[in-house]
């Protein structure tokens, strides 16, 4: 095994159950990146790679956009295709891995920007969900095309003025959570990076459910401090304010997924409570 892999086994999270609360005490999967200082997306990706249940058996799939610049530096295999084809690539990959490795879990996790997910890759994202492809899709929602200098995306809020949308966006932010529900995702959550424990628990559930039950979707507010001119020391305050205002934590778990998480992985929150005894006369 190469030294980098052995390092991850000896000093990092491979083969162990490390958590975000232990950050700073183990070698992390993502240690360096070329992203802008203060970028919330980078913090989210750093948390996400800690959160996946078996990092040594995980493959990330991404596409054009800022996120790939960080994900490609992480000690996790990363597949990068043409802009927008990430859910098509992940569908084939996840099917192939199941044929090759059978019951041994190999988790496929897509992480792509809002432009890649809701605009350019929209058709493939929805079809992977309707077709019940078993992998996790994570949208890095910075509400802009950050990597190309500030075009509006379907996820930009109405009225937002950006460098390349100087008159303000004319349409509402797309409701991808509602679309994920309609398309049959078994688990859906909206998160912000200033709550690392929540990010961790949501990603874990999403990846575990995708192993056997069906597609899962996480939508993460990961602000672009450059295009939205957020001072670097205000990035987390902005995330909190946006969370309170219009990015509240939402979690949907299908009944089948609840049953699976409790039976298979001992999630107490989903254990069925015995029906209350009906009064005996
Ligand atoms: C087919 C194709 N069209 C356009 C581009 C140029 N391009 C690269 S990144 C990007 C926008 C990315 O925006 P988003 O997906 O929201 O990710 P972000 O950079 O904001 O994280 C575009 C248009 C490309 N690489 N490939
Ligand atoms: S342009 Fe925005 S999203 Fe991209 S790395 Fe910089 S701050 Fe992050």
mmCIF file with all atom_site columns, N, CA and C in Angstrom, residues 217-269:
data_model
loop_
_atom_site.group_PDB
_atom_site.id
_atom_site.type_symbol
_atom_site.label_atom_id
_atom_site.label_alt_id
_atom_site.label_comp_id
_atom_site.label_asym_id
_atom_site.label_entity_id
_atom_site.label_seq_id
_atom_site.pdbx_PDB_ins_code
_atom_site.Cartn_x
_atom_site.Cartn_y
_atom_site.Cartn_z
_atom_site.occupancy
_atom_site.B_iso_or_equiv
_atom_site.pdbx_formal_charge
_atom_site.auth_seq_id
_atom_site.auth_comp_id
_atom_site.auth_asym_id
_atom_site.auth_atom_id
_atom_site.pdbx_PDB_model_num
ATOM 1   N N  . UNK A 1 217 ? -30.568 12.590 -0.737 1.00 0.00 ? 217 UNK A N  1
ATOM 2   C CA . UNK A 1 217 ? -30.195 13.943 -1.195 1.00 0.00 ? 217 UNK A CA 1
ATOM 3   C C  . UNK A 1 217 ? -29.939 14.853 -0.013 1.00 0.00 ? 217 UNK A C  1
ATOM 4   N N  . UNK A 1 218 ? -28.804 15.523 -0.053 1.00 0.00 ? 218 UNK A N  1
ATOM 5   C CA . UNK A 1 218 ? -28.493 16.536 0.958  1.00 0.00 ? 218 UNK A CA 1
ATOM 6   C C  . UNK A 1 218 ? -28.228 17.853 0.246  1.00 0.00 ? 218 UNK A C  1
ATOM 7   N N  . UNK A 1 219 ? -28.881 18.880 0.722  1.00 0.00 ? 219 UNK A N  1
ATOM 8   C CA . UNK A 1 219 ? -28.687 20.209 0.148  1.00 0.00 ? 219 UNK A CA 1
ATOM 9   C C  . UNK A 1 219 ? -28.025 21.081 1.206  1.00 0.00 ? 219 UNK A C  1
ATOM 10  N N  . UNK A 1 220 ? -26.802 21.529 0.910  1.00 0.00 ? 220 UNK A N  1
ATOM 11  C CA . UNK A 1 220 ? -26.025 22.260 1.914  1.00 0.00 ? 220 UNK A CA 1
ATOM 12  C C  . UNK A 1 220 ? -25.808 23.700 1.481  1.00 0.00 ? 220 UNK A C  1
ATOM 13  N N  . UNK A 1 221 ? -26.177 24.622 2.337  1.00 0.00 ? 221 UNK A N  1
ATOM 14  C CA . UNK A 1 221 ? -25.860 26.032 2.076  1.00 0.00 ? 221 UNK A CA 1
ATOM 15  C C  . UNK A 1 221 ? -24.372 26.217 2.324  1.00 0.00 ? 221 UNK A C  1
ATOM 16  N N  . UNK A 1 222 ? -23.633 26.545 1.275  1.00 0.00 ? 222 UNK A N  1
ATOM 17  C CA . UNK A 1 222 ? -22.173 26.677 1.384  1.00 0.00 ? 222 UNK A CA 1
ATOM 18  C C  . UNK A 1 222 ? -21.794 27.984 0.699  1.00 0.00 ? 222 UNK A C  1
ATOM 19  N N  . UNK A 1 223 ? -21.994 29.082 1.390  1.00 0.00 ? 223 UNK A N  1
ATOM 20  C CA . UNK A 1 223 ? -21.922 30.417 0.774  1.00 0.00 ? 223 UNK A CA 1
ATOM 21  C C  . UNK A 1 223 ? -20.628 30.651 -0.010 1.00 0.00 ? 223 UNK A C  1
ATOM 22  N N  . UNK A 1 224 ? -20.739 31.479 -1.041 1.00 0.00 ? 224 UNK A N  1
ATOM 23  C CA . UNK A 1 224 ? -19.559 31.930 -1.783 1.00 0.00 ? 224 UNK A CA 1
ATOM 24  C C  . UNK A 1 224 ? -19.225 33.328 -1.280 1.00 0.00 ? 224 UNK A C  1
ATOM 25  N N  . UNK A 1 225 ? -18.228 33.409 -0.411 1.00 0.00 ? 225 UNK A N  1
ATOM 26  C CA . UNK A 1 225 ? -17.941 34.721 0.181  1.00 0.00 ? 225 UNK A CA 1
ATOM 27  C C  . UNK A 1 225 ? -17.380 35.706 -0.840 1.00 0.00 ? 225 UNK A C  1
ATOM 28  N N  . UNK A 1 226 ? -16.829 35.175 -1.950 1.00 0.00 ? 226 UNK A N  1
ATOM 29  C CA . UNK A 1 226 ? -16.303 36.078 -2.979 1.00 0.00 ? 226 UNK A CA 1
ATOM 30  C C  . UNK A 1 226 ? -17.460 36.724 -3.747 1.00 0.00 ? 226 UNK A C  1
ATOM 31  N N  . UNK A 1 227 ? -18.327 35.893 -4.321 1.00 0.00 ? 227 UNK A N  1
ATOM 32  C CA . UNK A 1 227 ? -19.381 36.458 -5.181 1.00 0.00 ? 227 UNK A CA 1
ATOM 33  C C  . UNK A 1 227 ? -20.457 37.192 -4.384 1.00 0.00 ? 227 UNK A C  1
ATOM 34  N N  . UNK A 1 228 ? -20.630 36.837 -3.111 1.00 0.00 ? 228 UNK A N  1
ATOM 35  C CA . UNK A 1 228 ? -21.628 37.538 -2.294 1.00 0.00 ? 228 UNK A CA 1
ATOM 36  C C  . UNK A 1 228 ? -20.976 38.558 -1.355 1.00 0.00 ? 228 UNK A C  1
ATOM 37  N N  . UNK A 1 229 ? -19.667 38.783 -1.555 1.00 0.00 ? 229 UNK A N  1
ATOM 38  C CA . UNK A 1 229 ? -18.933 39.796 -0.782 1.00 0.00 ? 229 UNK A CA 1
ATOM 39  C C  . UNK A 1 229 ? -19.191 39.674 0.721  1.00 0.00 ? 229 UNK A C  1
ATOM 40  N N  . UNK A 1 230 ? -19.015 38.461 1.223  1.00 0.00 ? 230 UNK A N  1
ATOM 41  C CA . UNK A 1 230 ? -19.171 38.241 2.671  1.00 0.00 ? 230 UNK A CA 1
ATOM 42  C C  . UNK A 1 230 ? -17.766 38.316 3.287  1.00 0.00 ? 230 UNK A C  1
ATOM 43  N N  . UNK A 1 231 ? -17.516 39.223 4.213  1.00 0.00 ? 231 UNK A N  1
ATOM 44  C CA . UNK A 1 231 ? -16.185 39.276 4.821  1.00 0.00 ? 231 UNK A CA 1
ATOM 45  C C  . UNK A 1 231 ? -15.842 37.923 5.446  1.00 0.00 ? 231 UNK A C  1
ATOM 46  N N  . UNK A 1 232 ? -14.590 37.504 5.343  1.00 0.00 ? 232 UNK A N  1
ATOM 47  C CA . UNK A 1 232 ? -14.244 36.146 5.781  1.00 0.00 ? 232 UNK A CA 1
ATOM 48  C C  . UNK A 1 232 ? -14.601 35.898 7.251  1.00 0.00 ? 232 UNK A C  1
ATOM 49  N N  . UNK A 1 233 ? -14.489 36.929 8.079  1.00 0.00 ? 233 UNK A N  1
ATOM 50  C CA . UNK A 1 233 ? -14.812 36.694 9.500  1.00 0.00 ? 233 UNK A CA 1
ATOM 51  C C  . UNK A 1 233 ? -16.329 36.693 9.755  1.00 0.00 ? 233 UNK A C  1
ATOM 52  N N  . UNK A 1 234 ? -17.120 36.905 8.694  1.00 0.00 ? 234 UNK A N  1
ATOM 53  C CA . UNK A 1 234 ? -18.583 36.898 8.850  1.00 0.00 ? 234 UNK A CA 1
ATOM 54  C C  . UNK A 1 234 ? -19.237 35.676 8.201  1.00 0.00 ? 234 UNK A C  1
ATOM 55  N N  . UNK A 1 235 ? -18.407 34.785 7.667  1.00 0.00 ? 235 UNK A N  1
ATOM 56  C CA . UNK A 1 235 ? -18.972 33.673 6.882  1.00 0.00 ? 235 UNK A CA 1
ATOM 57  C C  . UNK A 1 235 ? -19.886 32.775 7.738  1.00 0.00 ? 235 UNK A C  1
ATOM 58  N N  . UNK A 1 236 ? -19.456 32.474 8.945  1.00 0.00 ? 236 UNK A N  1
ATOM 59  C CA . UNK A 1 236 ? -20.270 31.599 9.797  1.00 0.00 ? 236 UNK A CA 1
ATOM 60  C C  . UNK A 1 236 ? -21.505 32.352 10.320 1.00 0.00 ? 236 UNK A C  1
ATOM 61  N N  . UNK A 1 237 ? -21.341 33.654 10.578 1.00 0.00 ? 237 UNK A N  1
ATOM 62  C CA . UNK A 1 237 ? -22.503 34.449 11.019 1.00 0.00 ? 237 UNK A CA 1
ATOM 63  C C  . UNK A 1 237 ? -23.530 34.509 9.891  1.00 0.00 ? 237 UNK A C  1
ATOM 64  N N  . UNK A 1 238 ? -23.042 34.627 8.654  1.00 0.00 ? 238 UNK A N  1
ATOM 65  C CA . UNK A 1 238 ? -23.952 34.630 7.508  1.00 0.00 ? 238 UNK A CA 1
ATOM 66  C C  . UNK A 1 238 ? -24.684 33.289 7.418  1.00 0.00 ? 238 UNK A C  1
ATOM 67  N N  . UNK A 1 239 ? -23.925 32.191 7.602  1.00 0.00 ? 239 UNK A N  1
ATOM 68  C CA . UNK A 1 239 ? -24.556 30.861 7.513  1.00 0.00 ? 239 UNK A CA 1
ATOM 69  C C  . UNK A 1 239 ? -25.665 30.732 8.562  1.00 0.00 ? 239 UNK A C  1
ATOM 70  N N  . UNK A 1 240 ? -25.402 31.238 9.758  1.00 0.00 ? 240 UNK A N  1
ATOM 71  C CA . UNK A 1 240 ? -26.404 31.157 10.837 1.00 0.00 ? 240 UNK A CA 1
ATOM 72  C C  . UNK A 1 240 ? -27.626 32.008 10.476 1.00 0.00 ? 240 UNK A C  1
ATOM 73  N N  . UNK A 1 241 ? -27.356 33.218 9.967  1.00 0.00 ? 241 UNK A N  1
ATOM 74  C CA . UNK A 1 241 ? -28.472 34.111 9.627  1.00 0.00 ? 241 UNK A CA 1
ATOM 75  C C  . UNK A 1 241 ? -29.314 33.513 8.501  1.00 0.00 ? 241 UNK A C  1
ATOM 76  N N  . UNK A 1 242 ? -28.639 32.930 7.500  1.00 0.00 ? 242 UNK A N  1
ATOM 77  C CA . UNK A 1 242 ? -29.375 32.331 6.383  1.00 0.00 ? 242 UNK A CA 1
ATOM 78  C C  . UNK A 1 242 ? -30.149 31.107 6.872  1.00 0.00 ? 242 UNK A C  1
ATOM 79  N N  . UNK A 1 243 ? -29.534 30.340 7.767  1.00 0.00 ? 243 UNK A N  1
ATOM 80  C CA . UNK A 1 243 ? -30.234 29.170 8.318  1.00 0.00 ? 243 UNK A CA 1
ATOM 81  C C  . UNK A 1 243 ? -31.517 29.610 9.028  1.00 0.00 ? 243 UNK A C  1
ATOM 82  N N  . UNK A 1 244 ? -31.390 30.642 9.865  1.00 0.00 ? 244 UNK A N  1
ATOM 83  C CA . UNK A 1 244 ? -32.565 31.109 10.620 1.00 0.00 ? 244 UNK A CA 1
ATOM 84  C C  . UNK A 1 244 ? -33.628 31.659 9.687  1.00 0.00 ? 244 UNK A C  1
ATOM 85  N N  . UNK A 1 245 ? -33.185 32.273 8.602  1.00 0.00 ? 245 UNK A N  1
ATOM 86  C CA . UNK A 1 245 ? -34.119 32.970 7.733  1.00 0.00 ? 245 UNK A CA 1
ATOM 87  C C  . UNK A 1 245 ? -34.800 32.036 6.726  1.00 0.00 ? 245 UNK A C  1
ATOM 88  N N  . UNK A 1 246 ? -34.006 31.327 5.923  1.00 0.00 ? 246 UNK A N  1
ATOM 89  C CA . UNK A 1 246 ? -34.625 30.594 4.806  1.00 0.00 ? 246 UNK A CA 1
ATOM 90  C C  . UNK A 1 246 ? -33.944 29.266 4.494  1.00 0.00 ? 246 UNK A C  1
ATOM 91  N N  . UNK A 1 247 ? -33.051 28.809 5.396  1.00 0.00 ? 247 UNK A N  1
ATOM 92  C CA . UNK A 1 247 ? -32.385 27.525 5.146  1.00 0.00 ? 247 UNK A CA 1
ATOM 93  C C  . UNK A 1 247 ? -32.499 26.656 6.388  1.00 0.00 ? 247 UNK A C  1
ATOM 94  N N  . UNK A 1 248 ? -33.742 26.607 6.920  1.00 0.00 ? 248 UNK A N  1
ATOM 95  C CA . UNK A 1 248 ? -33.937 25.873 8.178  1.00 0.00 ? 248 UNK A CA 1
ATOM 96  C C  . UNK A 1 248 ? -33.660 24.388 7.967  1.00 0.00 ? 248 UNK A C  1
ATOM 97  N N  . UNK A 1 249 ? -33.218 23.758 9.053  1.00 0.00 ? 249 UNK A N  1
ATOM 98  C CA . UNK A 1 249 ? -32.965 22.323 8.982  1.00 0.00 ? 249 UNK A CA 1
ATOM 99  C C  . UNK A 1 249 ? -34.269 21.595 8.684  1.00 0.00 ? 249 UNK A C  1
ATOM 100 N N  . UNK A 1 250 ? -34.221 20.773 7.670  1.00 0.00 ? 250 UNK A N  1
ATOM 101 C CA . UNK A 1 250 ? -35.380 19.964 7.295  1.00 0.00 ? 250 UNK A CA 1
ATOM 102 C C  . UNK A 1 250 ? -34.860 18.562 7.070  1.00 0.00 ? 250 UNK A C  1
ATOM 103 N N  . UNK A 1 251 ? -35.574 17.576 7.537  1.00 0.00 ? 251 UNK A N  1
ATOM 104 C CA . UNK A 1 251 ? -35.134 16.203 7.296  1.00 0.00 ? 251 UNK A CA 1
ATOM 105 C C  . UNK A 1 251 ? -36.345 15.349 6.962  1.00 0.00 ? 251 UNK A C  1
ATOM 106 N N  . UNK A 1 252 ? -36.248 14.610 5.883  1.00 0.00 ? 252 UNK A N  1
ATOM 107 C CA . UNK A 1 252 ? -37.305 13.666 5.512  1.00 0.00 ? 252 UNK A CA 1
ATOM 108 C C  . UNK A 1 252 ? -36.678 12.277 5.444  1.00 0.00 ? 252 UNK A C  1
ATOM 109 N N  . UNK A 1 253 ? -37.309 11.327 6.117  1.00 0.00 ? 253 UNK A N  1
ATOM 110 C CA . UNK A 1 253 ? -36.825 9.944  6.078  1.00 0.00 ? 253 UNK A CA 1
ATOM 111 C C  . UNK A 1 253 ? -38.024 9.066  5.726  1.00 0.00 ? 253 UNK A C  1
ATOM 112 N N  . UNK A 1 254 ? -37.912 8.308  4.669  1.00 0.00 ? 254 UNK A N  1
ATOM 113 C CA . UNK A 1 254 ? -39.057 7.463  4.281  1.00 0.00 ? 254 UNK A CA 1
ATOM 114 C C  . UNK A 1 254 ? -39.263 6.378  5.344  1.00 0.00 ? 254 UNK A C  1
ATOM 115 N N  . UNK A 1 255 ? -40.442 5.815  5.386  1.00 0.00 ? 255 UNK A N  1
ATOM 116 C CA . UNK A 1 255 ? -40.731 4.774  6.383  1.00 0.00 ? 255 UNK A CA 1
ATOM 117 C C  . UNK A 1 255 ? -39.780 3.585  6.217  1.00 0.00 ? 255 UNK A C  1
ATOM 118 N N  . UNK A 1 256 ? -39.541 3.233  4.966  1.00 0.00 ? 256 UNK A N  1
ATOM 119 C CA . UNK A 1 256 ? -38.642 2.094  4.712  1.00 0.00 ? 256 UNK A CA 1
ATOM 120 C C  . UNK A 1 256 ? -37.228 2.409  5.225  1.00 0.00 ? 256 UNK A C  1
ATOM 121 N N  . UNK A 1 257 ? -36.805 3.665  5.034  1.00 0.00 ? 257 UNK A N  1
ATOM 122 C CA . UNK A 1 257 ? -35.459 4.056  5.490  1.00 0.00 ? 257 UNK A CA 1
ATOM 123 C C  . UNK A 1 257 ? -35.391 4.074  7.019  1.00 0.00 ? 257 UNK A C  1
ATOM 124 N N  . UNK A 1 258 ? -36.460 4.519  7.653  1.00 0.00 ? 258 UNK A N  1
ATOM 125 C CA . UNK A 1 258 ? -36.486 4.523  9.134  1.00 0.00 ? 258 UNK A CA 1
ATOM 126 C C  . UNK A 1 258 ? -36.336 3.098  9.660  1.00 0.00 ? 258 UNK A C  1
ATOM 127 N N  . UNK A 1 259 ? -37.106 2.224  9.086  1.00 0.00 ? 259 UNK A N  1
ATOM 128 C CA . UNK A 1 259 ? -37.111 0.817  9.493  1.00 0.00 ? 259 UNK A CA 1
ATOM 129 C C  . UNK A 1 259 ? -35.708 0.203  9.295  1.00 0.00 ? 259 UNK A C  1
ATOM 130 N N  . UNK A 1 260 ? -35.122 0.523  8.157  1.00 0.00 ? 260 UNK A N  1
ATOM 131 C CA . UNK A 1 260 ? -33.784 0.008  7.819  1.00 0.00 ? 260 UNK A CA 1
ATOM 132 C C  . UNK A 1 260 ? -32.729 0.544  8.790  1.00 0.00 ? 260 UNK A C  1
ATOM 133 N N  . UNK A 1 261 ? -32.764 1.858  9.073  1.00 0.00 ? 261 UNK A N  1
ATOM 134 C CA . UNK A 1 261 ? -31.757 2.426  9.970  1.00 0.00 ? 261 UNK A CA 1
ATOM 135 C C  . UNK A 1 261 ? -31.876 1.862  11.378 1.00 0.00 ? 261 UNK A C  1
ATOM 136 N N  . UNK A 1 262 ? -33.110 1.628  11.830 1.00 0.00 ? 262 UNK A N  1
ATOM 137 C CA . UNK A 1 262 ? -33.255 1.102  13.195 1.00 0.00 ? 262 UNK A CA 1
ATOM 138 C C  . UNK A 1 262 ? -32.893 -0.383 13.241 1.00 0.00 ? 262 UNK A C  1
ATOM 139 N N  . UNK A 1 263 ? -33.371 -1.151 12.254 1.00 0.00 ? 263 UNK A N  1
ATOM 140 C CA . UNK A 1 263 ? -33.109 -2.596 12.296 1.00 0.00 ? 263 UNK A CA 1
ATOM 141 C C  . UNK A 1 263 ? -31.654 -2.910 11.997 1.00 0.00 ? 263 UNK A C  1
ATOM 142 N N  . UNK A 1 264 ? -31.074 -2.215 11.039 1.00 0.00 ? 264 UNK A N  1
ATOM 143 C CA . UNK A 1 264 ? -29.748 -2.584 10.562 1.00 0.00 ? 264 UNK A CA 1
ATOM 144 C C  . UNK A 1 264 ? -28.623 -1.888 11.324 1.00 0.00 ? 264 UNK A C  1
ATOM 145 N N  . UNK A 1 265 ? -28.870 -0.625 11.682 1.00 0.00 ? 265 UNK A N  1
ATOM 146 C CA . UNK A 1 265 ? -27.777 0.152  12.296 1.00 0.00 ? 265 UNK A CA 1
ATOM 147 C C  . UNK A 1 265 ? -28.115 0.654  13.702 1.00 0.00 ? 265 UNK A C  1
ATOM 148 N N  . UNK A 1 266 ? -29.233 0.213  14.251 1.00 0.00 ? 266 UNK A N  1
ATOM 149 C CA . UNK A 1 266 ? -29.567 0.515  15.644 1.00 0.00 ? 266 UNK A CA 1
ATOM 150 C C  . UNK A 1 266 ? -29.906 1.966  15.930 1.00 0.00 ? 266 UNK A C  1
ATOM 151 N N  . UNK A 1 267 ? -30.392 2.690  14.924 1.00 0.00 ? 267 UNK A N  1
ATOM 152 C CA . UNK A 1 267 ? -30.795 4.086  15.170 1.00 0.00 ? 267 UNK A CA 1
ATOM 153 C C  . UNK A 1 267 ? -32.025 4.114  16.076 1.00 0.00 ? 267 UNK A C  1
ATOM 154 N N  . UNK A 1 268 ? -31.794 4.553  17.323 1.00 0.00 ? 268 UNK A N  1
ATOM 155 C CA . UNK A 1 268 ? -32.901 4.509  18.303 1.00 0.00 ? 268 UNK A CA 1
ATOM 156 C C  . UNK A 1 268 ? -34.031 5.459  17.927 1.00 0.00 ? 268 UNK A C  1
ATOM 157 N N  . UNK A 1 269 ? -33.676 6.598  17.297 1.00 0.00 ? 269 UNK A N  1
ATOM 158 C CA . UNK A 1 269 ? -34.720 7.580  16.977 1.00 0.00 ? 269 UNK A CA 1
ATOM 159 C C  . UNK A 1 269 ? -35.789 7.015  16.045 1.00 0.00 ? 269 UNK A C  1
#
